[in-house]
Short mmCIF file of C-alpha atoms and ligand atoms in Angstrom, two decimals:
data_model
loop_
_atom_site.label_atom_id
_atom_site.label_comp_id
_atom_site.label_asym_id
_atom_site.label_seq_id
_atom_site.Cartn_x
_atom_site.Cartn_y
_atom_site.Cartn_z
CA MET A 891 -5.23 -23.35 9.56
CA ASN A 892 -2.69 -24.82 7.23
CA ALA A 893 -4.44 -28.10 7.90
CA GLY A 894 -4.57 -29.47 4.38
CA SER A 895 -0.99 -29.07 3.37
CA GLU A 896 2.10 -29.93 5.31
CA PRO A 897 4.47 -26.95 5.23
CA ARG A 898 7.47 -27.72 3.06
CA HIS A 899 9.59 -24.83 4.30
CA GLU A 900 9.75 -25.00 8.06
CA SER A 901 11.17 -22.02 9.84
CA ILE A 902 14.89 -22.11 10.65
CA PRO A 903 14.61 -22.85 14.38
CA GLU A 904 17.76 -21.10 15.50
CA LEU A 905 16.83 -17.86 13.73
CA ASP A 906 14.42 -15.29 15.15
CA ILE A 907 13.08 -12.54 12.89
CA VAL A 908 9.97 -11.91 14.97
CA SER A 909 10.72 -10.94 18.58
CA HIS A 910 10.68 -7.26 19.50
CA ASP A 911 13.94 -7.81 21.40
CA VAL A 912 15.74 -8.79 18.20
CA TYR A 913 14.89 -5.47 16.57
CA GLU A 914 15.95 -3.49 19.61
CA ARG A 915 19.45 -4.87 19.02
CA GLY A 916 19.40 -4.35 15.25
CA VAL A 917 17.67 -5.42 12.04
CA PRO A 918 18.32 -9.17 11.64
CA PHE A 919 19.77 -8.88 8.12
CA ALA A 920 21.82 -12.08 8.31
CA ALA A 921 18.75 -14.04 9.40
CA TYR A 922 16.66 -12.52 6.59
CA ASP A 923 19.36 -13.54 4.12
CA ARG A 924 19.28 -17.14 5.30
CA PHE A 925 15.49 -17.27 5.26
CA ARG A 926 15.46 -15.84 1.74
CA SER A 927 17.85 -18.44 0.41
CA GLU A 928 16.87 -21.47 2.52
CA ALA A 929 13.19 -20.96 3.35
CA PRO A 930 11.79 -17.96 1.46
CA VAL A 931 8.21 -18.96 2.28
CA ALA A 932 8.70 -20.23 5.82
CA TRP A 933 6.13 -21.37 8.35
CA VAL A 934 6.87 -19.54 11.61
CA ALA A 935 5.24 -20.90 14.75
CA GLU A 936 4.09 -18.36 17.31
CA GLY A 937 4.58 -18.76 21.04
CA PRO A 938 6.44 -17.47 24.08
CA HIS A 939 9.72 -17.79 22.15
CA ASN A 940 8.78 -14.86 19.89
CA GLY A 941 6.13 -13.09 21.95
CA HIS A 942 3.21 -13.79 19.60
CA HIS A 943 0.18 -15.92 20.34
CA GLY A 944 -1.44 -17.07 17.12
CA ALA A 945 -1.50 -20.22 15.05
CA GLY A 946 1.65 -19.28 13.15
CA PHE A 947 2.20 -17.57 9.82
CA TRP A 948 3.95 -17.71 6.48
CA SER A 949 6.94 -15.44 6.44
CA LEU A 950 7.98 -13.89 3.09
CA THR A 951 11.46 -12.50 2.58
CA ARG A 952 11.76 -12.43 -1.24
CA TRP A 953 11.07 -9.15 -3.03
CA GLN A 954 9.01 -10.84 -5.76
CA ASP A 955 6.75 -12.65 -3.30
CA VAL A 956 6.07 -9.45 -1.32
CA VAL A 957 5.12 -7.64 -4.53
CA ASP A 958 2.94 -10.50 -5.81
CA VAL A 959 1.05 -10.81 -2.53
CA HIS A 960 0.42 -7.07 -2.23
CA LYS A 961 -0.89 -6.79 -5.76
CA ASP A 962 -3.25 -9.76 -5.43
CA TRP A 963 -5.57 -8.25 -2.82
CA ARG A 964 -8.40 -10.62 -3.72
CA THR A 965 -6.41 -13.65 -2.60
CA PHE A 966 -4.46 -11.88 0.14
CA SER A 967 -6.93 -9.81 2.10
CA SER A 968 -6.13 -6.92 4.43
CA GLU A 969 -9.67 -7.07 5.79
CA LEU A 970 -10.13 -10.70 6.80
CA GLY A 971 -7.57 -10.72 9.62
CA GLY A 972 -6.26 -7.15 9.63
CA THR A 973 -2.69 -6.12 8.83
CA GLU A 974 -0.98 -6.83 12.15
CA ILE A 975 0.48 -10.19 13.18
CA GLU A 976 -1.79 -10.15 16.22
CA GLU A 977 -4.62 -12.68 15.99
CA MET A 978 -7.85 -10.77 16.46
CA ALA A 979 -11.42 -11.91 17.07
CA PRO A 980 -13.95 -10.62 14.50
CA ASP A 981 -15.32 -7.97 16.91
CA ALA A 982 -11.82 -6.57 17.48
CA ILE A 983 -11.06 -6.52 13.75
CA ALA A 984 -14.30 -4.65 13.12
CA ALA A 985 -13.78 -2.16 15.96
CA ARG A 986 -10.19 -1.40 14.98
CA ARG A 987 -10.71 -1.34 11.21
CA THR A 988 -9.38 1.57 9.15
CA MET A 989 -8.96 1.79 5.40
CA LEU A 990 -5.67 -0.03 5.87
CA GLU A 991 -7.68 -3.08 6.99
CA THR A 992 -10.43 -2.71 4.37
CA ASP A 993 -10.48 -4.40 0.96
CA PRO A 994 -11.88 -2.80 -2.19
CA PRO A 995 -14.47 -1.64 -3.09
CA ARG A 996 -15.07 0.06 0.29
CA HIS A 997 -11.34 0.72 0.60
CA THR A 998 -11.42 2.70 -2.65
CA ARG A 999 -14.23 4.96 -1.36
CA LEU A 1000 -12.40 5.61 1.91
CA ARG A 1001 -9.14 6.34 0.18
CA GLN A 1002 -10.81 8.75 -2.26
CA LEU A 1003 -11.76 10.92 0.72
CA VAL A 1004 -8.12 11.69 1.51
CA ASN A 1005 -6.23 11.05 -1.75
CA PRO A 1006 -6.39 14.72 -2.83
CA ALA A 1007 -4.83 15.95 0.43
CA PHE A 1008 -1.77 13.70 -0.06
CA SER A 1009 -1.30 13.70 -3.84
CA LYS A 1010 2.04 14.45 -5.49
CA GLN A 1011 0.60 17.69 -6.81
CA THR A 1012 -0.76 18.84 -3.44
CA MET A 1013 2.57 18.13 -1.79
CA GLN A 1014 4.29 20.67 -4.03
CA ARG A 1015 2.40 23.37 -2.10
CA TYR A 1016 4.21 22.37 1.07
CA SER A 1017 7.68 22.38 -0.44
CA ALA A 1018 8.62 26.02 0.33
CA GLY A 1019 7.31 25.76 3.90
CA ALA A 1020 9.17 22.50 4.48
CA ASN A 1021 12.37 24.12 3.20
CA ARG A 1022 11.98 27.08 5.54
CA LEU A 1023 11.27 24.79 8.45
CA ILE A 1024 14.26 22.54 7.89
CA ASP A 1025 16.51 25.58 7.51
CA ARG A 1026 15.23 26.97 10.82
CA LEU A 1027 15.83 23.65 12.52
CA LEU A 1028 19.33 23.38 11.06
CA ASP A 1029 20.13 26.95 12.21
CA GLY A 1030 20.03 25.67 15.77
CA VAL A 1031 22.14 22.54 15.32
CA VAL A 1032 24.68 22.84 12.49
CA GLY A 1033 28.08 23.41 14.05
CA ALA A 1034 26.56 23.43 17.54
CA GLY A 1035 28.12 20.21 18.86
CA PRO A 1036 26.37 16.91 19.63
CA PHE A 1037 22.58 16.82 19.71
CA ASP A 1038 19.87 14.17 19.41
CA ALA A 1039 18.88 14.01 15.74
CA VAL A 1040 15.50 12.44 16.56
CA ALA A 1041 14.24 15.12 18.95
CA GLY A 1042 16.13 17.99 17.31
CA LEU A 1043 15.41 17.35 13.64
CA ALA A 1044 13.77 14.17 12.41
CA ARG A 1045 10.71 14.27 14.65
CA GLU A 1046 9.86 17.89 13.94
CA LEU A 1047 9.51 18.04 10.17
CA PRO A 1048 6.86 15.28 9.75
CA ILE A 1049 4.85 16.51 12.74
CA ARG A 1050 4.70 20.11 11.61
CA MET A 1051 3.73 19.18 8.05
CA LEU A 1052 1.08 16.75 9.22
CA VAL A 1053 -0.45 19.24 11.62
CA ASP A 1054 -1.12 21.61 8.72
CA ILE A 1055 -2.50 18.93 6.40
CA LEU A 1056 -4.79 17.42 9.03
CA GLY A 1057 -5.83 20.73 10.57
CA VAL A 1058 -4.64 20.07 14.12
CA PRO A 1059 -4.15 23.31 16.10
CA HIS A 1060 -0.42 23.82 16.69
CA ASP A 1061 -0.94 24.01 20.47
CA ASP A 1062 -2.52 20.52 20.49
CA ALA A 1063 0.29 18.91 18.52
CA PRO A 1064 2.72 17.98 21.37
CA GLN A 1065 0.00 16.15 23.30
CA LEU A 1066 -1.43 14.36 20.25
CA PHE A 1067 1.95 13.18 19.02
CA HIS A 1068 2.95 12.03 22.49
CA TRP A 1069 -0.18 9.88 22.53
CA ALA A 1070 0.59 8.60 19.01
CA ASP A 1071 4.04 7.50 20.18
CA GLN A 1072 2.55 5.68 23.16
CA ILE A 1073 0.04 3.89 20.96
CA VAL A 1074 2.31 2.59 18.23
CA TYR A 1075 5.45 1.99 20.29
CA ASN A 1076 3.40 -0.22 22.57
CA ALA A 1077 6.14 -2.79 23.08
CA ASP A 1078 8.84 -0.36 24.18
CA PRO A 1079 9.04 0.39 27.91
CA ASP A 1080 10.12 3.98 27.14
CA TYR A 1081 6.73 4.75 25.64
CA VAL A 1082 4.04 2.50 27.07
CA ASP A 1083 1.32 4.03 29.17
CA GLU A 1084 2.41 4.23 32.79
CA GLN A 1085 -0.75 2.58 34.09
CA VAL A 1086 -1.01 -0.20 31.56
CA GLY A 1087 2.47 -1.43 30.85
CA ASP A 1088 3.35 -3.32 27.69
CA VAL A 1089 0.12 -3.43 25.69
CA SER A 1090 1.41 -5.44 22.77
CA ASP A 1091 -0.10 -8.81 22.00
CA ARG A 1092 -0.62 -10.11 25.57
CA ALA A 1093 -3.55 -11.92 27.09
CA ASP A 1094 -3.71 -9.61 30.12
CA THR A 1095 -4.32 -6.64 27.84
CA ASP A 1096 -7.61 -8.22 26.70
CA PRO A 1097 -9.71 -5.38 28.14
CA TYR A 1098 -8.18 -3.19 25.43
CA ARG A 1099 -8.43 -5.60 22.53
CA LEU A 1100 -11.09 -3.50 20.76
CA LEU A 1101 -8.73 -0.50 20.65
CA PRO A 1102 -6.04 0.20 18.05
CA PHE A 1103 -2.78 -1.49 19.05
CA ARG A 1104 -4.61 -2.60 22.24
CA SER A 1105 -3.85 0.82 23.60
CA PRO A 1106 -6.28 2.66 25.91
CA VAL A 1107 -4.45 5.86 24.97
CA SER A 1108 -6.36 5.79 21.67
CA LEU A 1109 -9.56 6.75 23.56
CA LYS A 1110 -7.96 10.07 24.46
CA VAL A 1111 -7.09 10.64 20.79
CA PHE A 1112 -10.64 9.79 19.64
CA ASP A 1113 -12.11 12.28 22.15
CA HIS A 1114 -9.76 14.97 21.04
CA PHE A 1115 -10.51 14.42 17.35
CA GLU A 1116 -14.26 14.53 17.97
CA ARG A 1117 -13.90 17.95 19.53
CA LEU A 1118 -11.84 19.15 16.57
CA ALA A 1119 -14.38 17.69 14.09
CA ALA A 1120 -17.25 19.43 15.92
CA ALA A 1121 -15.38 22.73 15.68
CA ARG A 1122 -14.81 22.23 11.93
CA ARG A 1123 -18.50 21.65 11.28
CA THR A 1124 -19.21 25.24 12.27
CA ASP A 1125 -15.89 26.63 11.04
CA PRO A 1126 -14.72 24.55 8.04
CA ALA A 1127 -11.18 24.80 6.70
CA ALA A 1128 -9.15 23.30 3.84
CA ASP A 1129 -7.94 20.35 5.91
CA VAL A 1130 -8.50 16.63 6.42
CA ILE A 1131 -10.43 17.00 9.69
CA THR A 1132 -13.01 19.08 7.83
CA VAL A 1133 -13.22 16.42 5.10
CA LEU A 1134 -13.75 13.62 7.62
CA ALA A 1135 -16.09 15.58 9.93
CA ASP A 1136 -19.04 15.05 7.57
CA ALA A 1137 -17.73 12.29 5.32
CA THR A 1138 -20.07 9.64 3.96
CA VAL A 1139 -19.33 6.38 2.17
CA ASP A 1140 -22.06 5.22 -0.22
CA GLY A 1141 -24.42 7.69 1.44
CA VAL A 1142 -23.74 6.47 5.00
CA PRO A 1143 -21.93 8.86 7.37
CA LEU A 1144 -18.76 7.61 9.01
CA SER A 1145 -19.38 6.67 12.64
CA GLU A 1146 -17.54 8.46 15.42
CA ARG A 1147 -15.28 5.43 15.86
CA GLU A 1148 -14.56 5.20 12.11
CA ARG A 1149 -13.60 8.88 12.08
CA GLY A 1150 -11.39 8.36 15.12
CA THR A 1151 -9.54 5.35 13.76
CA PHE A 1152 -9.16 7.07 10.35
CA LEU A 1153 -7.52 10.14 11.87
CA LEU A 1154 -5.43 8.03 14.22
CA LEU A 1155 -4.13 6.06 11.23
CA LEU A 1156 -3.05 9.29 9.54
CA LEU A 1157 -1.52 10.65 12.73
CA ILE A 1158 0.56 7.52 13.28
CA ALA A 1159 1.42 6.63 9.70
CA GLY A 1160 2.27 10.22 8.83
CA ASN A 1161 4.79 10.90 11.51
CA GLU A 1162 6.31 7.77 12.97
CA THR A 1163 7.68 6.28 9.79
CA THR A 1164 9.10 9.41 8.19
CA ARG A 1165 10.83 10.36 11.43
CA HIS A 1166 12.85 7.17 11.23
CA ALA A 1167 13.58 7.58 7.52
CA LEU A 1168 15.19 10.96 8.22
CA THR A 1169 17.16 9.68 11.21
CA GLN A 1170 18.36 6.67 9.24
CA ALA A 1171 19.35 8.99 6.40
CA LEU A 1172 21.70 10.81 8.78
CA ILE A 1173 23.12 7.53 10.06
CA ALA A 1174 23.71 6.29 6.50
CA LEU A 1175 25.43 9.54 5.51
CA ALA A 1176 27.63 9.38 8.63
CA ARG A 1177 28.60 5.76 7.96
CA HIS A 1178 29.13 6.30 4.23
CA PRO A 1179 30.88 9.69 4.08
CA GLU A 1180 32.02 9.04 0.50
CA GLN A 1181 28.36 8.84 -0.58
CA PHE A 1182 27.57 12.14 1.15
CA ALA A 1183 30.60 13.74 -0.52
CA ARG A 1184 29.40 12.33 -3.86
CA LEU A 1185 25.93 13.81 -3.38
CA ARG A 1186 27.44 17.16 -2.44
CA ALA A 1187 29.57 17.07 -5.58
CA GLU A 1188 26.67 15.91 -7.78
CA PRO A 1189 23.43 17.42 -6.39
CA ASP A 1190 21.58 16.14 -9.49
CA LEU A 1191 21.68 12.74 -7.78
CA ILE A 1192 19.04 13.96 -5.33
CA ASP A 1193 16.22 11.86 -6.83
CA THR A 1194 18.14 8.60 -6.67
CA ALA A 1195 19.55 9.56 -3.26
CA VAL A 1196 16.02 10.00 -1.87
CA GLU A 1197 14.99 6.55 -3.12
CA GLU A 1198 18.16 4.93 -1.78
CA VAL A 1199 17.64 6.50 1.64
CA LEU A 1200 14.09 5.15 1.61
CA ARG A 1201 15.22 1.66 0.57
CA TRP A 1202 17.96 1.65 3.19
CA ALA A 1203 15.85 3.04 6.04
CA CYS A 1204 12.68 1.00 5.38
CA PRO A 1205 10.88 2.18 8.52
CA GLN A 1206 7.93 -0.22 8.21
CA VAL A 1207 9.23 -3.69 9.02
CA HIS A 1208 6.21 -5.75 7.99
CA PHE A 1209 2.48 -5.92 7.39
CA ARG A 1210 0.21 -8.95 7.25
CA ARG A 1211 -2.39 -10.40 4.90
CA THR A 1212 -4.78 -13.36 5.20
CA ALA A 1213 -5.39 -15.85 2.38
CA THR A 1214 -9.04 -15.86 1.24
CA ALA A 1215 -8.62 -19.16 -0.66
CA GLY A 1216 -6.15 -21.96 -1.16
CA THR A 1217 -3.28 -20.72 -3.31
CA GLN A 1218 0.48 -20.93 -3.96
CA ILE A 1219 3.36 -18.64 -3.13
CA GLY A 1220 6.31 -19.80 -5.19
CA GLU A 1221 6.13 -23.57 -4.79
CA GLN A 1222 4.51 -23.44 -1.38
CA ALA A 1223 0.82 -24.32 -1.00
CA ILE A 1224 -1.07 -21.84 1.17
CA ASP A 1225 -4.42 -22.70 2.76
CA ALA A 1226 -7.46 -20.45 2.99
CA GLY A 1227 -7.27 -18.52 6.28
CA ASP A 1228 -3.48 -18.71 6.53
CA LYS A 1229 -1.72 -15.63 7.80
CA VAL A 1230 1.02 -14.23 5.54
CA VAL A 1231 3.61 -11.72 6.77
CA THR A 1232 5.57 -9.62 4.26
CA TRP A 1233 8.96 -8.45 5.56
CA TYR A 1234 9.68 -5.24 3.65
CA VAL A 1235 13.18 -4.79 5.04
CA ALA A 1236 14.13 -8.28 3.87
CA ALA A 1237 12.67 -7.61 0.41
CA ASN A 1238 14.60 -4.33 0.10
CA PHE A 1239 17.87 -6.26 0.46
CA ASP A 1240 17.02 -9.13 -1.87
CA PRO A 1241 20.00 -9.66 -4.21
CA ALA A 1242 17.67 -11.03 -6.90
CA GLN A 1243 16.21 -7.53 -7.20
CA PHE A 1244 18.99 -5.19 -6.03
CA THR A 1245 22.59 -5.44 -7.23
CA ASP A 1246 24.91 -5.43 -4.20
CA PRO A 1247 21.99 -4.76 -1.85
CA TYR A 1248 24.22 -3.97 1.12
CA THR A 1249 25.99 -1.18 -0.75
CA PHE A 1250 24.53 2.23 0.05
CA ASP A 1251 24.61 3.91 -3.36
CA VAL A 1252 23.06 7.37 -3.76
CA GLY A 1253 23.07 6.86 -7.53
CA ARG A 1254 21.28 3.47 -7.45
CA THR A 1255 19.01 2.90 -10.42
CA PRO A 1256 16.70 1.11 -10.88
CA ASN A 1257 15.50 1.07 -7.28
CA ARG A 1258 12.11 -0.58 -6.93
CA HIS A 1259 12.11 -0.72 -3.15
CA VAL A 1260 9.02 -1.81 -1.22
CA THR A 1261 9.41 0.73 1.56
CA PHE A 1262 5.88 2.00 0.78
CA GLY A 1263 4.48 -1.49 0.22
CA GLY A 1264 4.63 -3.87 -2.68
CA GLY A 1265 1.98 -2.13 -4.80
CA GLY A 1266 -1.72 -2.82 -5.01
CA PRO A 1267 -4.50 -0.75 -3.48
CA HIS A 1268 -2.81 0.00 -0.15
CA LEU A 1269 0.40 1.44 -1.55
CA CYS A 1270 1.30 4.17 0.93
CA LEU A 1271 -1.02 7.17 0.86
CA GLY A 1272 1.74 9.40 2.20
CA GLN A 1273 4.53 8.38 -0.17
CA TRP A 1274 4.76 11.84 -1.76
CA MET A 1275 4.78 13.53 1.60
CA ALA A 1276 7.58 11.21 2.79
CA ARG A 1277 9.53 11.80 -0.43
CA LEU A 1278 9.16 15.56 -0.12
CA GLU A 1279 10.42 15.46 3.45
CA ALA A 1280 13.38 13.26 2.55
CA ARG A 1281 14.24 15.51 -0.37
CA VAL A 1282 14.16 18.85 1.49
CA PHE A 1283 16.09 17.23 4.31
CA LEU A 1284 18.85 15.91 2.03
CA GLU A 1285 18.99 19.11 -0.01
CA ALA A 1286 19.43 21.19 3.14
CA LEU A 1287 22.15 18.87 4.43
CA VAL A 1288 23.97 19.06 1.09
CA ARG A 1289 23.83 22.88 1.21
CA ARG A 1290 24.83 23.36 4.81
CA VAL A 1291 26.73 20.37 6.13
CA ASP A 1292 30.22 19.19 5.27
CA HIS A 1293 29.97 15.86 7.02
CA VAL A 1294 27.85 14.05 9.58
CA GLU A 1295 29.46 12.46 12.64
CA LEU A 1296 27.79 9.96 14.94
CA ALA A 1297 28.49 11.22 18.46
CA GLY A 1298 27.32 8.29 20.57
CA PRO A 1299 25.38 5.05 20.49
CA VAL A 1300 22.25 4.87 18.36
CA GLU A 1301 19.30 3.64 20.48
CA ARG A 1302 16.78 1.50 18.66
CA LEU A 1303 13.08 1.06 19.29
CA ARG A 1304 11.91 -2.26 20.74
CA SER A 1305 9.55 -3.14 17.90
CA ASN A 1306 9.25 -5.71 15.14
CA PHE A 1307 6.75 -3.40 13.42
CA ILE A 1308 8.57 -0.06 13.13
CA ASN A 1309 12.27 -0.05 12.26
CA GLY A 1310 12.78 2.88 14.56
CA ILE A 1311 15.45 4.96 16.22
CA LYS A 1312 14.73 6.51 19.61
CA ARG A 1313 17.89 8.53 20.09
CA CYS A 1314 20.73 9.32 17.73
CA PRO A 1315 23.49 11.68 18.92
CA VAL A 1316 25.16 13.41 15.96
CA ILE A 1317 27.36 16.36 15.12
CA LEU A 1318 26.67 18.25 11.89
CA HIS A 1319 29.92 19.86 10.76
CA PRO A 1320 29.20 23.01 8.78
CA ALA A 1321 30.04 23.26 5.09
C1 HEM B 1370 8.98 6.75 5.00
C2 HEM B 1370 7.75 6.92 5.43
C3 HEM B 1370 6.64 5.92 5.24
C4 HEM B 1370 6.69 4.57 5.15
C5 HEM B 1370 7.91 3.68 5.27
C6 HEM B 1370 5.35 4.09 4.96
C7 HEM B 1370 5.00 2.76 4.77
C8 HEM B 1370 3.76 2.32 4.36
C9 HEM B 1370 3.45 1.00 3.90
C10 HEM B 1370 4.45 -0.13 3.80
C11 HEM B 1370 2.15 0.96 3.59
C12 HEM B 1370 1.41 -0.19 2.95
C13 HEM B 1370 0.54 -0.96 3.91
C14 HEM B 1370 -0.08 -2.18 3.27
O1 HEM B 1370 0.09 -2.45 2.09
O2 HEM B 1370 -0.75 -2.92 4.02
C15 HEM B 1370 1.61 2.26 3.90
C16 HEM B 1370 0.29 2.61 3.80
C17 HEM B 1370 -0.20 3.81 4.29
N1 HEM B 1370 0.54 4.93 4.62
FE1 HEM B 1370 2.52 5.09 4.67
N2 HEM B 1370 4.50 5.16 4.97
C18 HEM B 1370 5.25 6.29 5.14
C19 HEM B 1370 4.79 7.59 5.19
C20 HEM B 1370 3.46 7.92 5.28
C21 HEM B 1370 2.97 9.25 5.46
C22 HEM B 1370 3.81 10.52 5.52
C23 HEM B 1370 1.62 9.15 5.55
C24 HEM B 1370 0.71 10.31 5.73
C25 HEM B 1370 -0.40 10.31 6.42
C26 HEM B 1370 1.27 7.74 5.41
C27 HEM B 1370 0.00 7.19 5.44
C28 HEM B 1370 -0.32 5.91 5.05
C29 HEM B 1370 -1.68 5.41 4.99
C30 HEM B 1370 -2.93 6.16 5.38
C31 HEM B 1370 -1.59 4.10 4.51
C32 HEM B 1370 -2.75 3.14 4.24
C33 HEM B 1370 -3.10 3.26 2.79
C34 HEM B 1370 -4.26 2.38 2.38
O3 HEM B 1370 -4.67 1.49 3.14
O4 HEM B 1370 -4.76 2.60 1.27
N3 HEM B 1370 2.41 7.03 5.23
N4 HEM B 1370 2.62 3.09 4.33
#
């Protein structure tokens, strides 16, 4: 890997943008800024110093490079090495593969199965329900003193919407979403499975390497989904589980494992990320009261406010691609097989793309953030769902809240993958 060409941009040794510990303390914005200006396509070695165990990777922090790589899926494959930094053997890649780790044309077929359920048009049907739900949630917390915005607000809206779209019985939701947390937050001691410990990229978790995120908890989710799919075969409904229960691709039925990983992808992607976008929206409004006052005075700014919240929050920190052939990124030669990591948060604060990127501006336009990816075939399936949630959330706050106060320390997730907030004490002062 990277044998033919000597890397020109070495990493900046004193800067760490990879370790989970770094992100638990805060997003390393200053380090991203230095990488972007001094080594925008930097070769980052992996090892004990950053908790990863591969051959190293190219690290991209410029907006333009992230967009170019995402659009050129032929050269930068999601399928060859998967989309996580973790180095996986071919059997693990195959066993864990979802549409996220599949290149066209098969990716297109898989995505067509679920596109209708998440389209912009379909989402409009959920708007009234989402409004009612957020109002009910706010009834209990506006003016009621300090509460945890994650548990009390931000976690609930995405889960309840997703349950309806997928077709998960409401009684099953708490268990399923608890498992989803354990699976994806696999580097945070607050969430990891009691019996297994930290299941992130570690050699002693090898027994689980064929399971998503190396987490044995995923087996429980697969079992549960199979029972739900069996029930839908005799009692179909207008939901995604019904669609996937008997889905075929090019005439071949999905295997039980493919169905399981597909639904698990939706379960995780549909709730974890949006939860953090809503929490980060509250934090931004608390720290920039003048922007909240501006939005309250000019509610027509709601569209630009939603996009700015999404740019600012950027809940997905990175994804990975693998080069299928020798190529160039900027002036840097890339070898076939090289791993390339796109740092979305860094790209969203690139001054070459965003004027005054560190200014939170609810009227920002244009705002071509890469929160949902840089474009290309994998652009987020749930972008309209996330936008709807952010919009109803902001609209309700504008209607009912005078100002947001942070009422204690914000606790961050230990993860270089999800830019997440675990607990966020706030007070919502009534309008
Ligand atoms: C603010 C919230 C969200 C963020 C930040 C986010 C982020 C992303 C990103 C960056 C990608 C691109 C991955 C790549 O190019 O490799 C992606 C893809 C995806 N997202 Fe989201 N997402 C969000 C909400 C949702 C929701 C609500 C769903 C609903 C189920 C969802 C489902 C998916 C799926 C299934 C994919 C894979 C698409 C494909 O491979 O074609 N996401 N998301």
